């Protein structure tokens, strides 16, 4: 007998047919009543740890004349917000989909795009029972890159950067353990991907005494 059946049987034995099991609608109402999109979910003065992973879809264009590259990618962003958790044991679901506008988001933005990036996904998040939130926006981004080696065996190495626009390391830190996801990479006949990797950088700017983190995607490729 699986664990879900055991929980349901226990709930029926304790609470009967008129027990306290809450519906999805009731849980959503409770969560949205507590959620605050303007309040970063810091606990015990520890910064929010944000897991961030690039999922590369394709290299669309690499224009040697303008030194511009256009990429398609997903961002897989995850963090924990305890105010969004629920503890009722007698529910039959452990996750919900909610509009992102109702909850706090890390507001991780691209630093070096040319023009405004195209966002092609619905602005929805997946919220889990323990308060874990996963947000997966889809982007098309154009940015500058020196492409003089794109036709050589060495290839061109292009760097894209995302980071929290206003949160320094006292409020938000980025997970350094992630690797670029290439499982959905389309490849194609135009470019050969040589390497794709990501890393976290920490930097102090003239405006502010505290450090800020960004997460860099470095893609090395060549024309076929």
PDB file of N, CA, C and O in Angstrom, residues 46-97:
ATOM      1  N   UNK A  46      19.273  35.267   7.234  1.00  0.00           N
ATOM      2  CA  UNK A  46      20.097  34.570   6.246  1.00  0.00           C
ATOM      3  C   UNK A  46      19.592  34.909   4.841  1.00  0.00           C
ATOM      4  O   UNK A  46      18.386  34.955   4.616  1.00  0.00           O
ATOM      5  N   UNK A  47      20.497  35.148   3.888  1.00  0.00           N
ATOM      6  CA  UNK A  47      20.047  35.491   2.533  1.00  0.00           C
ATOM      7  C   UNK A  47      19.284  34.340   1.883  1.00  0.00           C
ATOM      8  O   UNK A  47      19.522  33.162   2.185  1.00  0.00           O
ATOM      9  N   UNK A  48      18.384  34.688   1.011  1.00  0.00           N
ATOM     10  CA  UNK A  48      17.651  33.686   0.245  1.00  0.00           C
ATOM     11  C   UNK A  48      18.614  33.038  -0.744  1.00  0.00           C
ATOM     12  O   UNK A  48      19.318  33.725  -1.493  1.00  0.00           O
ATOM     13  N   UNK A  49      18.659  31.714  -0.745  1.00  0.00           N
ATOM     14  CA  UNK A  49      19.523  30.992  -1.673  1.00  0.00           C
ATOM     15  C   UNK A  49      18.711  30.632  -2.912  1.00  0.00           C
ATOM     16  O   UNK A  49      17.701  29.939  -2.819  1.00  0.00           O
ATOM     17  N   UNK A  50      19.164  31.097  -4.038  1.00  0.00           N
ATOM     18  CA  UNK A  50      18.452  30.898  -5.295  1.00  0.00           C
ATOM     19  C   UNK A  50      19.236  29.937  -6.175  1.00  0.00           C
ATOM     20  O   UNK A  50      20.401  30.186  -6.504  1.00  0.00           O
ATOM     21  N   UNK A  51      18.612  28.830  -6.540  1.00  0.00           N
ATOM     22  CA  UNK A  51      19.188  27.894  -7.494  1.00  0.00           C
ATOM     23  C   UNK A  51      18.856  28.387  -8.900  1.00  0.00           C
ATOM     24  O   UNK A  51      17.705  28.676  -9.204  1.00  0.00           O
ATOM     25  N   UNK A  52      19.874  28.506  -9.734  1.00  0.00           N
ATOM     26  CA  UNK A  52      19.704  29.098 -11.061  1.00  0.00           C
ATOM     27  C   UNK A  52      20.431  28.223 -12.074  1.00  0.00           C
ATOM     28  O   UNK A  52      21.620  27.937 -11.911  1.00  0.00           O
ATOM     29  N   UNK A  53      19.727  27.803 -13.100  1.00  0.00           N
ATOM     30  CA  UNK A  53      20.351  26.968 -14.127  1.00  0.00           C
ATOM     31  C   UNK A  53      19.912  27.439 -15.510  1.00  0.00           C
ATOM     32  O   UNK A  53      18.734  27.650 -15.771  1.00  0.00           O
ATOM     33  N   UNK A  54      20.909  27.598 -16.397  1.00  0.00           N
ATOM     34  CA  UNK A  54      20.617  27.872 -17.791  1.00  0.00           C
ATOM     35  C   UNK A  54      20.265  26.568 -18.494  1.00  0.00           C
ATOM     36  O   UNK A  54      20.934  25.551 -18.317  1.00  0.00           O
ATOM     37  N   UNK A  55      19.208  26.599 -19.300  1.00  0.00           N
ATOM     38  CA  UNK A  55      18.847  25.470 -20.147  1.00  0.00           C
ATOM     39  C   UNK A  55      18.860  25.970 -21.590  1.00  0.00           C
ATOM     40  O   UNK A  55      17.943  26.658 -22.040  1.00  0.00           O
ATOM     41  N   UNK A  56      19.941  25.660 -22.297  1.00  0.00           N
ATOM     42  CA  UNK A  56      20.163  26.202 -23.639  1.00  0.00           C
ATOM     43  C   UNK A  56      19.303  25.470 -24.664  1.00  0.00           C
ATOM     44  O   UNK A  56      19.301  24.239 -24.733  1.00  0.00           O
ATOM     45  N   UNK A  57      18.556  26.235 -25.460  1.00  0.00           N
ATOM     46  CA  UNK A  57      17.711  25.660 -26.505  1.00  0.00           C
ATOM     47  C   UNK A  57      18.382  25.658 -27.867  1.00  0.00           C
ATOM     48  O   UNK A  57      18.410  24.649 -28.560  1.00  0.00           O
ATOM     49  N   UNK A  58      18.917  26.825 -28.263  1.00  0.00           N
ATOM     50  CA  UNK A  58      19.516  26.901 -29.594  1.00  0.00           C
ATOM     51  C   UNK A  58      20.330  28.177 -29.731  1.00  0.00           C
ATOM     52  O   UNK A  58      20.127  29.151 -28.994  1.00  0.00           O
ATOM     53  N   UNK A  59      21.257  28.161 -30.673  1.00  0.00           N
ATOM     54  CA  UNK A  59      21.961  29.357 -31.126  1.00  0.00           C
ATOM     55  C   UNK A  59      21.310  29.728 -32.449  1.00  0.00           C
ATOM     56  O   UNK A  59      21.468  29.021 -33.452  1.00  0.00           O
ATOM     57  N   UNK A  60      20.553  30.810 -32.452  1.00  0.00           N
ATOM     58  CA  UNK A  60      19.775  31.156 -33.635  1.00  0.00           C
ATOM     59  C   UNK A  60      20.624  31.855 -34.696  1.00  0.00           C
ATOM     60  O   UNK A  60      20.594  31.484 -35.874  1.00  0.00           O
ATOM     61  N   UNK A  61      21.355  32.890 -34.281  1.00  0.00           N
ATOM     62  CA  UNK A  61      22.152  33.650 -35.240  1.00  0.00           C
ATOM     63  C   UNK A  61      23.486  34.052 -34.606  1.00  0.00           C
ATOM     64  O   UNK A  61      23.589  34.195 -33.387  1.00  0.00           O
ATOM     65  N   UNK A  62      24.490  34.243 -35.455  1.00  0.00           N
ATOM     66  CA  UNK A  62      25.782  34.799 -35.052  1.00  0.00           C
ATOM     67  C   UNK A  62      26.244  35.673 -36.214  1.00  0.00           C
ATOM     68  O   UNK A  62      26.767  35.176 -37.212  1.00  0.00           O
ATOM     69  N   UNK A  63      26.017  36.962 -36.099  1.00  0.00           N
ATOM     70  CA  UNK A  63      26.270  37.908 -37.183  1.00  0.00           C
ATOM     71  C   UNK A  63      27.678  38.494 -37.023  1.00  0.00           C
ATOM     72  O   UNK A  63      27.916  39.330 -36.144  1.00  0.00           O
ATOM     73  N   UNK A  64      28.603  38.056 -37.879  1.00  0.00           N
ATOM     74  CA  UNK A  64      29.987  38.525 -37.792  1.00  0.00           C
ATOM     75  C   UNK A  64      30.075  40.011 -38.106  1.00  0.00           C
ATOM     76  O   UNK A  64      30.911  40.737 -37.544  1.00  0.00           O
ATOM     77  N   UNK A  65      29.207  40.505 -38.966  1.00  0.00           N
ATOM     78  CA  UNK A  65      29.242  41.920 -39.350  1.00  0.00           C
ATOM     79  C   UNK A  65      28.940  42.860 -38.189  1.00  0.00           C
ATOM     80  O   UNK A  65      29.532  43.941 -38.086  1.00  0.00           O
ATOM     81  N   UNK A  66      28.040  42.454 -37.307  1.00  0.00           N
ATOM     82  CA  UNK A  66      27.655  43.306 -36.174  1.00  0.00           C
ATOM     83  C   UNK A  66      28.171  42.777 -34.834  1.00  0.00           C
ATOM     84  O   UNK A  66      27.980  43.429 -33.804  1.00  0.00           O
ATOM     85  N   UNK A  67      28.815  41.599 -34.848  1.00  0.00           N
ATOM     86  CA  UNK A  67      29.262  40.957 -33.603  1.00  0.00           C
ATOM     87  C   UNK A  67      28.104  40.801 -32.618  1.00  0.00           C
ATOM     88  O   UNK A  67      28.193  41.168 -31.442  1.00  0.00           O
ATOM     89  N   UNK A  68      27.003  40.242 -33.111  1.00  0.00           N
ATOM     90  CA  UNK A  68      25.836  40.001 -32.269  1.00  0.00           C
ATOM     91  C   UNK A  68      25.393  38.546 -32.380  1.00  0.00           C
ATOM     92  O   UNK A  68      25.435  37.952 -33.456  1.00  0.00           O
ATOM     93  N   UNK A  69      24.984  38.000 -31.246  1.00  0.00           N
ATOM     94  CA  UNK A  69      24.521  36.615 -31.159  1.00  0.00           C
ATOM     95  C   UNK A  69      23.102  36.610 -30.601  1.00  0.00           C
ATOM     96  O   UNK A  69      22.754  37.431 -29.747  1.00  0.00           O
ATOM     97  N   UNK A  70      22.292  35.684 -31.102  1.00  0.00           N
ATOM     98  CA  UNK A  70      20.949  35.515 -30.551  1.00  0.00           C
ATOM     99  C   UNK A  70      20.788  34.067 -30.085  1.00  0.00           C
ATOM    100  O   UNK A  70      21.008  33.133 -30.853  1.00  0.00           O
ATOM    101  N   UNK A  71      20.415  33.920 -28.822  1.00  0.00           N
ATOM    102  CA  UNK A  71      20.220  32.609 -28.213  1.00  0.00           C
ATOM    103  C   UNK A  71      18.776  32.421 -27.796  1.00  0.00           C
ATOM    104  O   UNK A  71      18.076  33.384 -27.453  1.00  0.00           O
ATOM    105  N   UNK A  72      18.356  31.162 -27.765  1.00  0.00           N
ATOM    106  CA  UNK A  72      17.091  30.787 -27.147  1.00  0.00           C
ATOM    107  C   UNK A  72      17.400  29.932 -25.930  1.00  0.00           C
ATOM    108  O   UNK A  72      18.215  29.002 -26.015  1.00  0.00           O
ATOM    109  N   UNK A  73      16.800  30.240 -24.796  1.00  0.00           N
ATOM    110  CA  UNK A  73      17.085  29.474 -23.582  1.00  0.00           C
ATOM    111  C   UNK A  73      15.945  29.573 -22.583  1.00  0.00           C
ATOM    112  O   UNK A  73      15.091  30.450 -22.653  1.00  0.00           O
ATOM    113  N   UNK A  74      15.946  28.586 -21.685  1.00  0.00           N
ATOM    114  CA  UNK A  74      15.088  28.607 -20.511  1.00  0.00           C
ATOM    115  C   UNK A  74      15.962  28.942 -19.311  1.00  0.00           C
ATOM    116  O   UNK A  74      17.138  28.571 -19.265  1.00  0.00           O
ATOM    117  N   UNK A  75      15.386  29.608 -18.328  1.00  0.00           N
ATOM    118  CA  UNK A  75      16.023  29.769 -17.023  1.00  0.00           C
ATOM    119  C   UNK A  75      15.244  28.914 -16.029  1.00  0.00           C
ATOM    120  O   UNK A  75      14.015  29.001 -15.976  1.00  0.00           O
ATOM    121  N   UNK A  76      15.942  28.094 -15.271  1.00  0.00           N
ATOM    122  CA  UNK A  76      15.296  27.276 -14.241  1.00  0.00           C
ATOM    123  C   UNK A  76      15.707  27.861 -12.896  1.00  0.00           C
ATOM    124  O   UNK A  76      16.849  27.694 -12.459  1.00  0.00           O
ATOM    125  N   UNK A  77      14.784  28.579 -12.254  1.00  0.00           N
ATOM    126  CA  UNK A  77      15.082  29.334 -11.039  1.00  0.00           C
ATOM    127  C   UNK A  77      14.241  28.772  -9.895  1.00  0.00           C
ATOM    128  O   UNK A  77      13.022  28.608 -10.030  1.00  0.00           O
ATOM    129  N   UNK A  78      14.891  28.495  -8.751  1.00  0.00           N
ATOM    130  CA  UNK A  78      14.171  27.894  -7.637  1.00  0.00           C
ATOM    131  C   UNK A  78      14.663  28.473  -6.314  1.00  0.00           C
ATOM    132  O   UNK A  78      15.858  28.761  -6.160  1.00  0.00           O
ATOM    133  N   UNK A  79      13.750  28.654  -5.362  1.00  0.00           N
ATOM    134  CA  UNK A  79      14.072  29.166  -4.035  1.00  0.00           C
ATOM    135  C   UNK A  79      12.983  28.713  -3.064  1.00  0.00           C
ATOM    136  O   UNK A  79      12.008  28.082  -3.467  1.00  0.00           O
ATOM    137  N   UNK A  80      13.147  29.045  -1.792  1.00  0.00           N
ATOM    138  CA  UNK A  80      12.155  28.642  -0.797  1.00  0.00           C
ATOM    139  C   UNK A  80      11.537  29.865  -0.143  1.00  0.00           C
ATOM    140  O   UNK A  80      12.235  30.796   0.260  1.00  0.00           O
ATOM    141  N   UNK A  81      10.203  29.830  -0.034  1.00  0.00           N
ATOM    142  CA  UNK A  81       9.434  30.882   0.632  1.00  0.00           C
ATOM    143  C   UNK A  81       8.466  30.190   1.593  1.00  0.00           C
ATOM    144  O   UNK A  81       7.452  29.645   1.162  1.00  0.00           O
ATOM    145  N   UNK A  82       8.787  30.188   2.871  1.00  0.00           N
ATOM    146  CA  UNK A  82       7.990  29.443   3.841  1.00  0.00           C
ATOM    147  C   UNK A  82       6.562  29.961   3.973  1.00  0.00           C
ATOM    148  O   UNK A  82       5.673  29.225   4.396  1.00  0.00           O
ATOM    149  N   UNK A  83       6.347  31.208   3.599  1.00  0.00           N
ATOM    150  CA  UNK A  83       4.990  31.752   3.695  1.00  0.00           C
ATOM    151  C   UNK A  83       4.046  31.097   2.693  1.00  0.00           C
ATOM    152  O   UNK A  83       2.822  31.228   2.807  1.00  0.00           O
ATOM    153  N   UNK A  84       4.592  30.375   1.709  1.00  0.00           N
ATOM    154  CA  UNK A  84       3.772  29.731   0.682  1.00  0.00           C
ATOM    155  C   UNK A  84       3.539  28.250   0.963  1.00  0.00           C
ATOM    156  O   UNK A  84       2.897  27.563   0.178  1.00  0.00           O
ATOM    157  N   UNK A  85       4.069  27.747   2.079  1.00  0.00           N
ATOM    158  CA  UNK A  85       3.919  26.323   2.393  1.00  0.00           C
ATOM    159  C   UNK A  85       2.555  26.051   3.018  1.00  0.00           C
ATOM    160  O   UNK A  85       1.858  26.959   3.470  1.00  0.00           O
ATOM    161  N   UNK A  86       2.154  24.799   3.014  1.00  0.00           N
ATOM    162  CA  UNK A  86       0.928  24.396   3.702  1.00  0.00           C
ATOM    163  C   UNK A  86       1.179  23.068   4.413  1.00  0.00           C
ATOM    164  O   UNK A  86       1.970  22.249   3.978  1.00  0.00           O
ATOM    165  N   UNK A  87       0.480  22.877   5.542  1.00  0.00           N
ATOM    166  CA  UNK A  87       0.797  21.746   6.410  1.00  0.00           C
ATOM    167  C   UNK A  87      -0.348  20.754   6.579  1.00  0.00           C
ATOM    168  O   UNK A  87      -0.212  19.782   7.309  1.00  0.00           O
ATOM    169  N   UNK A  88      -1.474  21.013   5.941  1.00  0.00           N
ATOM    170  CA  UNK A  88      -2.603  20.093   6.104  1.00  0.00           C
ATOM    171  C   UNK A  88      -2.246  18.724   5.531  1.00  0.00           C
ATOM    172  O   UNK A  88      -2.005  18.567   4.339  1.00  0.00           O
ATOM    173  N   UNK A  89      -2.168  17.715   6.381  1.00  0.00           N
ATOM    174  CA  UNK A  89      -1.748  16.382   5.962  1.00  0.00           C
ATOM    175  C   UNK A  89      -2.796  15.657   5.120  1.00  0.00           C
ATOM    176  O   UNK A  89      -2.498  14.678   4.455  1.00  0.00           O
ATOM    177  N   UNK A  90      -4.008  16.125   5.185  1.00  0.00           N
ATOM    178  CA  UNK A  90      -5.090  15.408   4.509  1.00  0.00           C
ATOM    179  C   UNK A  90      -5.431  16.037   3.161  1.00  0.00           C
ATOM    180  O   UNK A  90      -6.603  16.168   2.799  1.00  0.00           O
ATOM    181  N   UNK A  91      -4.428  16.454   2.446  1.00  0.00           N
ATOM    182  CA  UNK A  91      -4.638  16.896   1.072  1.00  0.00           C
ATOM    183  C   UNK A  91      -4.065  15.829   0.145  1.00  0.00           C
ATOM    184  O   UNK A  91      -3.175  15.079   0.515  1.00  0.00           O
ATOM    185  N   UNK A  92      -4.603  15.773  -1.053  1.00  0.00           N
ATOM    186  CA  UNK A  92      -4.156  14.761  -2.018  1.00  0.00           C
ATOM    187  C   UNK A  92      -3.182  15.340  -3.034  1.00  0.00           C
ATOM    188  O   UNK A  92      -2.850  14.686  -4.010  1.00  0.00           O
ATOM    189  N   UNK A  93      -2.696  16.572  -2.814  1.00  0.00           N
ATOM    190  CA  UNK A  93      -1.774  17.206  -3.751  1.00  0.00           C
ATOM    191  C   UNK A  93      -0.629  17.841  -2.974  1.00  0.00           C
ATOM    192  O   UNK A  93      -0.787  18.271  -1.835  1.00  0.00           O
ATOM    193  N   UNK A  94       0.534  17.893  -3.605  1.00  0.00           N
ATOM    194  CA  UNK A  94       1.734  18.441  -2.967  1.00  0.00           C
ATOM    195  C   UNK A  94       2.316  19.635  -3.708  1.00  0.00           C
ATOM    196  O   UNK A  94       3.351  20.151  -3.311  1.00  0.00           O
ATOM    197  N   UNK A  95       1.660  20.068  -4.775  1.00  0.00           N
ATOM    198  CA  UNK A  95       2.165  21.200  -5.540  1.00  0.00           C
ATOM    199  C   UNK A  95       1.017  21.922  -6.223  1.00  0.00           C
ATOM    200  O   UNK A  95      -0.047  21.343  -6.472  1.00  0.00           O
ATOM    201  N   UNK A  96       1.248  23.195  -6.510  1.00  0.00           N
ATOM    202  CA  UNK A  96       0.237  24.047  -7.129  1.00  0.00           C
ATOM    203  C   UNK A  96       0.895  24.927  -8.189  1.00  0.00           C
ATOM    204  O   UNK A  96       2.087  25.220  -8.100  1.00  0.00           O
ATOM    205  N   UNK A  97       0.115  25.367  -9.157  1.00  0.00           N
ATOM    206  CA  UNK A  97       0.565  26.361 -10.125  1.00  0.00           C
ATOM    207  C   UNK A  97      -0.132  27.679  -9.830  1.00  0.00           C
ATOM    208  O   UNK A  97      -1.365  27.719  -9.721  1.00  0.00           O
TER     209      UNK A  97
END
